[in-house]
C-alpha positions as a printed NumPy array, in Angstrom:
array([[  0.   ,   0.   ,   0.   ],
       [  1.36 ,   3.412,  -0.933],
       [  2.325,   5.863,   1.794],
       [ -0.394,   8.203,   0.584],
       [ -2.925,   5.452,   1.126],
       [ -1.656,   4.959,   4.68 ],
       [ -2.076,   8.66 ,   5.338],
       [ -5.602,   8.602,   3.937],
       [ -6.432,   5.604,   6.12 ],
       [ -5.078,   7.372,   9.207],
       [ -7.085,  10.529,   8.52 ],
       [-10.2  ,   8.425,   7.968],
       [ -9.596,   6.642,  11.277],
       [ -9.109,   9.924,  13.166],
       [-12.308,  11.332,  11.674],
       [-14.228,   8.185,  12.647],
       [-12.985,   8.45 ,  16.245],
       [-14.077,  12.087,  16.308],
       [-17.642,  11.423,  15.166],
       [-17.978,   8.243,  17.252],
       [-17.364,  10.267,  20.425],
       [-19.273,  13.335,  19.281],
       [-22.628,  12.577,  20.926],
       [-20.848,  11.826,  24.197],
       [-19.253,  15.278,  24.059],
       [-15.679,  14.03 ,  23.834],
       [-14.966,  14.597,  20.151],
       [-12.139,  16.937,  21.166],
       [ -9.928,  13.85 ,  21.216],
       [-10.011,  14.079,  17.432],
       [ -8.106,  17.37 ,  17.546],
       [ -4.71 ,  15.93 ,  18.583],
       [ -5.253,  12.953,  16.259],
       [ -5.925,  15.142,  13.237],
       [ -3.258,  17.647,  14.275],
       [ -0.754,  14.802,  14.402],
       [ -1.757,  13.832,  10.885],
       [ -1.325,  17.393,   9.666],
       [  2.145,  17.631,  11.238],
       [  3.042,  14.233,   9.794],
       [  2.062,  15.476,   6.35 ],
       [  4.21 ,  18.602,   6.647],
       [  7.134,  16.595,   8.03 ],
       [  7.079,  14.414,   4.919],
       [  7.264,  17.55 ,   2.733],
       [  3.724,  17.266,   1.384],
       [  1.251,  20.099,   0.827],
       [ -0.667,  21.271,   3.924],
       [ -3.749,  19.313,   4.895],
       [ -6.223,  21.636,   3.234],
       [ -8.628,  21.343,   0.315],
       [ -9.493,  24.496,  -1.581],
       [-13.222,  25.25 ,  -1.441],
       [-15.49 ,  28.247,  -2.088],
       [-15.402,  28.795,   1.688],
       [-11.736,  29.804,   1.697],
       [-12.396,  33.529,   1.301],
       [-15.303,  33.772,   3.812],
       [-13.353,  31.727,   6.364],
       [-10.287,  33.914,   5.863],
       [-12.448,  36.996,   6.416],
       [-13.804,  35.46 ,   9.623],
       [-10.261,  34.789,  10.822],
       [ -9.233,  38.38 ,  10.098],
       [-12.236,  39.692,  12.041],
       [-11.328,  37.47 ,  15.004],
       [ -7.778,  38.829,  14.963],
       [ -8.937,  42.456,  14.737],
       [-11.51 ,  41.955,  17.49 ],
       [ -8.811,  40.458,  19.701],
       [ -6.421,  43.33 ,  18.985],
       [ -8.885,  46.015,  20.098],
       [-10.519,  44.042,  22.921],
       [-10.357,  45.567,  26.41 ],
       [-10.096,  41.953,  27.65 ],
       [ -7.193,  40.955,  25.416],
       [ -5.71 ,  38.101,  27.528],
       [ -9.048,  36.266,  27.415],
       [ -9.632,  37.083,  23.753],
       [ -6.169,  35.889,  22.685],
       [ -6.763,  32.444,  24.19 ],
       [-10.242,  32.099,  22.681],
       [ -9.06 ,  33.257,  19.253],
       [ -6.097,  30.878,  19.242],
       [ -8.345,  27.932,  20.124],
       [-10.955,  28.902,  17.525],
       [ -8.444,  29.354,  14.705],
       [ -6.429,  26.236,  15.538],
       [ -9.476,  23.975,  15.842],
       [-11.019,  25.415,  12.683],
       [ -7.879,  24.952,  10.594],
       [ -7.258,  21.416,  11.84 ],
       [-10.848,  20.149,  11.78 ],
       [-12.106,  21.821,   8.615],
       [ -8.832,  21.332,   6.748],
       [ -8.694,  17.618,   7.588],
       [-12.383,  16.957,   6.971],
       [-12.496,  18.854,   3.67 ],
       [ -9.371,  17.092,   2.418],
       [-10.72 ,  13.694,   3.464],
       [-14.166,  14.174,   1.92 ],
       [-12.575,  15.34 ,  -1.339],
       [-10.024,  12.51 ,  -1.506],
       [-12.519,   9.824,  -0.503],
       [-16.119,  10.811,  -1.385],
       [-17.436,   7.449,  -0.15 ],
       [-16.255,   8.253,   3.381],
       [-19.296,  10.477,   3.872],
       [-21.516,   7.464,   4.34 ],
       [-19.041,   5.828,   6.709],
       [-18.75 ,   8.924,   8.877],
       [-22.513,   9.418,   9.032],
       [-23.094,   5.807,  10.07 ],
       [-20.407,   5.925,  12.756],
       [-21.82 ,   9.256,  13.945],
       [-25.296,   7.744,  14.269],
       [-23.954,   4.593,  15.962],
       [-22.304,   6.698,  18.656],
       [-25.687,   8.108,  19.663],
       [-27.483,   5.224,  21.449],
       [-24.626,   4.257,  23.834],
       [-24.117,   7.899,  24.806],
       [-27.882,   8.325,  25.183],
       [-28.209,   5.342,  27.532],
       [-25.247,   6.445,  29.664],
       [-26.602,   9.987,  29.781],
       [-30.055,   8.85 ,  30.911],
       [-28.546,   6.652,  33.629],
       [-26.38 ,   9.543,  34.832],
       [-29.473,  11.739,  34.855],
       [-31.161,   9.618,  37.52 ],
       [-29.029,  11.559,  39.997],
       [-28.603,  15.318,  40.291],
       [-29.335,  17.421,  38.292],
       [-32.103,  14.912,  37.411],
       [-31.805,  15.405,  33.658],
       [-29.861,  13.423,  31.1  ],
       [-26.23 ,  14.488,  30.832],
       [-23.026,  12.768,  29.817],
       [-20.382,  12.756,  32.576],
       [-17.678,  15.415,  32.22 ],
       [-19.208,  16.779,  29.028],
       [-18.446,  20.474,  28.384],
       [-21.492,  22.759,  28.802],
       [-23.648,  20.064,  30.388],
       [-27.153,  19.006,  29.409],
       [-27.693,  21.77 ,  26.864],
       [-24.694,  20.673,  24.797],
       [-25.741,  17.046,  25.257],
       [-29.113,  17.977,  23.789],
       [-27.406,  19.46 ,  20.733],
       [-25.263,  16.386,  20.109],
       [-28.274,  14.099,  20.61 ],
       [-30.263,  16.216,  18.163],
       [-27.601,  15.699,  15.49 ],
       [-27.189,  11.982,  16.147],
       [-30.93 ,  11.336,  16.082],
       [-31.485,  13.216,  12.815],
       [-28.611,  11.388,  11.121],
       [-30.028,   8.031,  12.227],
       [-33.483,   9.056,  11.007],
       [-32.057,  10.057,   7.635],
       [-30.263,   6.719,   7.331],
       [-33.462,   4.884,   8.275],
       [-35.474,   6.535,   5.521],
       [-32.895,   5.393,   2.968],
       [-32.393,   1.845,   4.286],
       [-34.369,  -1.343,   3.729],
       [-35.631,  -4.22 ,   5.849],
       [-33.847,  -4.841,   9.131],
       [-31.398,  -2.024,   8.486],
       [-34.307,   0.409,   8.392],
       [-35.633,  -0.866,  11.717],
       [-32.16 ,  -0.679,  13.227],
       [-31.617,   2.963,  12.252],
       [-35.125,   3.892,  13.372],
       [-34.313,   2.297,  16.723],
       [-31.135,   4.368,  16.994],
       [-33.101,   7.527,  16.199],
       [-35.754,   6.75 ,  18.83 ],
       [-33.284,   5.9  ,  21.616],
       [-31.361,   9.097,  20.95 ],
       [-34.575,  11.121,  20.83 ],
       [-35.703,   9.75 ,  24.205],
       [-32.426,  10.899,  25.733],
       [-32.876,  14.282,  24.058],
       [-36.26 ,  14.615,  25.746],
       [-34.687,  13.622,  29.055],
       [-32.192,  16.5  ,  28.827],
       [-35.188,  18.857,  29.228],
       [-33.551,  21.143,  26.66 ],
       [-36.129,  22.999,  24.607],
       [-33.976,  24.49 ,  21.855],
       [-32.537,  21.128,  20.703],
       [-36.048,  19.669,  20.782],
       [-37.312,  22.509,  18.583],
       [-34.398,  21.918,  16.206],
       [-35.163,  18.195,  16.109],
       [-38.839,  18.803,  15.344],
       [-38.03 ,  21.15 ,  12.452],
       [-35.259,  18.924,  11.078],
       [-37.269,  15.712,  11.407],
       [-40.32 ,  17.417,   9.923],
       [-38.326,  18.512,   6.891],
       [-36.732,  15.084,   6.504],
       [-40.063,  13.272,   6.768],
       [-41.723,  15.607,   4.287],
       [-38.742,  15.315,   1.934],
       [-38.787,  11.531,   1.936],
       [-42.526,  10.831,   2.064],
       [-44.088,  13.633,   0.029],
       [-44.732,  11.273,  -2.931],
       [-46.763,   9.099,  -0.514],
       [-49.36 ,  11.302,   1.27 ],
       [-50.898,   8.444,   3.261],
       [-47.581,   7.262,   4.635],
       [-46.66 ,  10.856,   5.38 ],
       [-49.87 ,  11.329,   7.387],
       [-49.376,   8.051,   9.268],
       [-45.76 ,   8.902,  10.071],
       [-46.604,  12.372,  11.343],
       [-49.464,  11.001,  13.453],
       [-47.168,   8.328,  14.895],
       [-44.563,  10.95 ,  15.715],
       [-47.089,  13.117,  17.54 ],
       [-48.359,  10.091,  19.457],
       [-44.801,   9.22 ,  20.473],
       [-44.151,  12.744,  21.724],
       [-47.419,  12.689,  23.681],
       [-46.405,   9.383,  25.268],
       [-42.983,  10.801,  26.079],
       [-44.644,  13.749,  27.828],
       [-46.405,  11.261,  30.1  ],
       [-43.298,   9.172,  30.739],
       [-41.059,  12.229,  31.213],
       [-43.424,  14.695,  32.934],
       [-40.726,  17.257,  33.716],
       [-40.206,  17.716,  29.966],
       [-43.866,  18.638,  29.52 ],
       [-43.551,  21.03 ,  32.453],
       [-40.537,  22.709,  30.884],
       [-42.427,  23.148,  27.617],
       [-45.405,  24.699,  29.454],
       [-43.032,  27.072,  31.23 ],
       [-41.37 ,  28.126,  27.975],
       [-43.464,  31.287,  27.312],
       [-42.983,  32.626,  30.85 ],
       [-39.298,  31.723,  30.864],
       [-38.875,  33.401,  27.488],
       [-40.431,  36.634,  28.727],
       [-38.661,  36.686,  32.098],
       [-35.222,  35.405,  31.126],
       [-34.388,  35.198,  27.428],
       [-35.775,  38.58 ,  26.426],
       [-33.901,  40.281,  29.239],
       [-30.649,  38.531,  28.312],
       [-31.084,  39.462,  24.663],
       [-31.947,  43.064,  25.545],
       [-28.807,  43.426,  27.668],
       [-26.745,  41.701,  24.96 ],
       [-28.076,  44.119,  22.352],
       [-26.943,  46.977,  24.582],
       [-23.483,  45.391,  24.763],
       [-23.403,  45.305,  20.957],
       [-24.266,  49.006,  20.921],
       [-21.247,  49.744,  23.109],
       [-18.854,  47.892,  20.753],
       [-20.711,  47.709,  17.423],
       [-18.009,  46.885,  14.863],
       [-15.61 ,  44.424,  16.504],
       [-17.319,  43.575,  19.798],
       [-15.76 ,  42.962,  23.182],
       [-13.426,  40.215,  21.951],
       [-13.797,  36.445,  21.374],
       [-14.627,  34.466,  24.498],
       [-15.364,  37.51 ,  26.649],
       [-19.153,  37.286,  27.044],
       [-18.978,  35.497,  30.393],
       [-16.618,  38.187,  31.678],
       [-18.507,  41.201,  30.342],
       [-22.091,  40.13 ,  31.021],
       [-21.86 ,  40.098,  34.862],
       [-21.159,  43.832,  34.653],
       [-24.792,  44.099,  33.599],
       [-27.505,  43.233,  36.103],
       [-30.194,  40.621,  35.575],
       [-33.301,  40.983,  37.702],
       [-32.79 ,  37.425,  38.935],
       [-29.13 ,  38.063,  39.716],
       [-28.271,  34.846,  37.852],
       [-24.848,  34.591,  36.232],
       [-24.94 ,  33.887,  32.488],
       [-22.071,  32.522,  30.425],
       [-23.696,  33.068,  27.025],
       [-26.473,  34.967,  25.28 ],
       [-28.435,  31.734,  24.666],
       [-28.301,  32.646,  20.982],
       [-25.198,  31.803,  18.96 ],
       [-25.651,  34.643,  16.494],
       [-26.182,  37.275,  19.182],
       [-23.288,  35.873,  21.195],
       [-20.932,  36.203,  18.227],
       [-22.218,  39.734,  17.611],
       [-21.47 ,  40.723,  21.21 ],
       [-17.966,  39.249,  21.055],
       [-16.928,  40.028,  17.449],
       [-19.287,  42.857,  16.503],
       [-21.364,  43.306,  13.384],
       [-18.341,  42.473,  11.234],
       [-18.073,  39.107,  12.961],
       [-21.761,  38.38 ,  12.436],
       [-21.543,  39.338,   8.756],
       [-18.518,  37.101,   8.231],
       [-20.336,  34.129,   9.8  ],
       [-23.42 ,  34.763,   7.678],
       [-21.153,  34.949,   4.622],
       [-19.706,  31.525,   5.456],
       [-23.18 ,  30.036,   5.89 ],
       [-24.531,  31.674,   2.723],
       [-21.692,  30.351,   0.555],
       [-21.937,  26.89 ,   2.145],
       [-25.696,  26.818,   1.527],
       [-25.237,  27.924,  -2.082],
       [-22.67 ,  25.192,  -2.746],
       [-24.857,  22.576,  -1.063],
       [-27.861,  23.418,  -3.231],
       [-25.677,  23.299,  -6.325],
       [-24.219,  19.953,  -5.297],
       [-27.699,  18.5  ,  -4.874],
       [-28.621,  19.552,  -8.383],
       [-25.386,  18.199,  -9.863],
       [-25.742,  14.862,  -8.084],
       [-29.342,  14.525,  -9.264],
       [-28.293,  15.146, -12.867],
       [-25.362,  12.736, -12.597],
       [-27.516,   9.904, -11.324],
       [-30.424,  10.774, -13.551],
       [-33.136,  11.16 , -10.935],
       [-34.008,  13.692,  -8.22 ],
       [-32.576,  12.998,  -4.799],
       [-29.853,  10.732,  -6.171],
       [-27.369,  11.668,  -3.451],
       [-28.443,   9.312,  -0.634],
       [-27.11 ,  11.547,   2.141],
       [-28.303,  14.935,   0.888],
       [-31.631,  14.921,   2.823],
       [-30.078,  13.787,   6.113],
       [-27.271,  16.353,   6.026],
       [-29.739,  19.084,   5.085],
       [-32.035,  18.135,   7.975],
       [-29.13 ,  18.197,  10.442],
       [-28.01 ,  21.643,   9.277],
       [-31.568,  22.98 ,   9.575],
       [-31.976,  21.469,  13.041],
       [-28.674,  22.893,  14.296],
       [-29.436,  26.381,  12.968],
       [-32.817,  26.356,  14.72 ],
       [-31.274,  25.012,  17.933],
       [-28.63 ,  27.731,  18.039],
       [-31.258,  30.461,  17.856],
       [-32.136,  29.599,  21.462],
       [-28.856,  28.149,  22.649],
       [-25.116,  28.597,  22.326],
       [-23.586,  25.145,  22.508],
       [-21.229,  25.167,  19.512],
       [-18.474,  27.035,  21.334],
       [-16.437,  24.142,  22.74 ],
       [-13.777,  22.346,  20.695],
       [-15.804,  19.144,  20.984],
       [-19.17 ,  20.406,  19.765],
       [-17.767,  22.702,  17.076],
       [-15.957,  19.745,  15.469],
       [-19.302,  18.485,  14.188],
       [-20.076,  21.897,  12.734],
       [-16.761,  21.87 ,  10.84 ],
       [-17.57 ,  18.434,   9.428],
       [-20.996,  19.626,   8.311],
       [-19.343,  22.601,   6.589],
       [-16.971,  20.203,   4.836],
       [-19.949,  18.166,   3.605],
       [-21.589,  21.337,   2.304],
       [-18.508,  22.86 ,   0.691],
       [-17.023,  19.695,  -0.836],
       [-19.893,  18.255,  -2.854],
       [-20.076,  14.843,  -4.442],
       [-17.985,  15.284,  -7.619],
       [-19.587,  14.616, -10.993],
       [-18.5  ,  11.814, -13.274],
       [-18.124,  14.067, -16.29 ],
       [-14.866,  14.34 , -18.275],
       [-12.843,  11.548, -16.645],
       [ -9.083,  11.665, -17.026],
       [ -6.182,   9.504, -15.89 ],
       [ -3.866,  10.271, -13.002],
       [ -0.119,   9.88 , -13.038],
       [ -0.365,   6.912, -10.657],
       [ -2.75 ,   4.849, -12.723],
       [ -5.933,   5.597, -10.786],
       [ -8.764,   6.995, -12.959],
       [-10.004,  10.214, -11.427],
       [-12.74 ,  12.634, -12.309],
       [-12.294,  16.245, -13.348],
       [-12.136,  17.372,  -9.725],
       [ -9.303,  15.023,  -8.753],
       [-11.296,  12.395,  -6.853],
       [-10.989,   8.659,  -7.629],
       [-13.687,   7.652, -10.088],
       [-14.145,   4.201,  -8.578],
       [-15.132,   5.754,  -5.264],
       [-17.506,   8.115,  -7.026],
       [-19.153,   5.228,  -8.819],
       [-19.597,   3.504,  -5.458],
       [-21.347,   6.561,  -4.017],
       [-23.552,   6.955,  -7.088],
       [-24.494,   3.281,  -6.983],
       [-25.363,   3.654,  -3.296],
       [-27.613,   6.546,  -4.2  ],
       [-29.436,   4.521,  -6.809],
       [-29.889,   1.579,  -4.433],
       [-31.092,   3.856,  -1.655],
       [-33.652,   5.499,  -3.898],
       [-35.036,   2.124,  -4.961],
       [-35.409,   1.091,  -1.328],
       [-36.813,   4.358,   0.011],
       [-40.467,   4.966,   0.677]])
């Protein structure tokens, strides 16, 4: 086996370890693994572990804004640390994931399956741990507690649901089981924002897969509502939290967001500096006197810390990623000859939708562990399934497509898409 193949295998292994531990909140272990691979690559005089994508310019702009915000921050020691961690994790995770997905398009399916398989064990452990204080599901020693656990469970459950819709026979039942177990743990976290994200993502995924079959769509939606009603009986504190949501929103969230908006007004362009919200916010006074570490809204939190320029740079990244993802879906459909030919397009789309909804009421993508999943999702969006048009030969005898990816792997992915479509509802 060629040395390049060994390096590809190592990067694939490190990525699989990262996603396997993601739901449990310990995906940060993937950082030193992938960093070691990147250093190994440089030590052997190879190009840096980075794949050029349309996101290069928006991500560079975001990095520049982080640096400028840090330079002018009145809390520079804190901002320097947060910026260094953000830039290092972004370069290592996104660079490695984008390179891997480009070099081995078929790895997308492997990573999604491993990601979904990591959900049920983490869910069971989290529910057992939740039988003691604080009496809600949480994974031991997980950064940011039950709220972050809810976000990782949301992602794992939606991936499993997407795999179930595209599987057949026992495999379909297995993936549905994984989705249900993970969802039950999500309910037991008593986290409302991840639940809202799951409902929107699962609703989109169900509509996307079953819209040609109205009766099955109606039965599935009715079954889902019945399951949630049963869960409200089994987990009564979840129903109580949902009933309290309007009052909690008026008494807590609105006040936090109002104070945060005032903080933006004080530092409108570049904010107070990355990672400084928890330091700056206590200078303001909540009526409850409760200490807050975030704005409970990712977009507002970034605006407070990096200003309007930071928010615009993040929106630029998301807009370009969304544009490329839509284009990739159209290209894959044309390549396979039927709509929805990419078997993983609906699941990835549902996860992205669910996460974006979740982060409107939460702020759990700030740790190295949780943000690793976001970088992988960005790699999926920015490095689409290459087309099979205009094949050419490589210097090492492997036929590759016009984008530089091995054609045999592309054919495998396309064939998987065709098989999945035949077996879907």
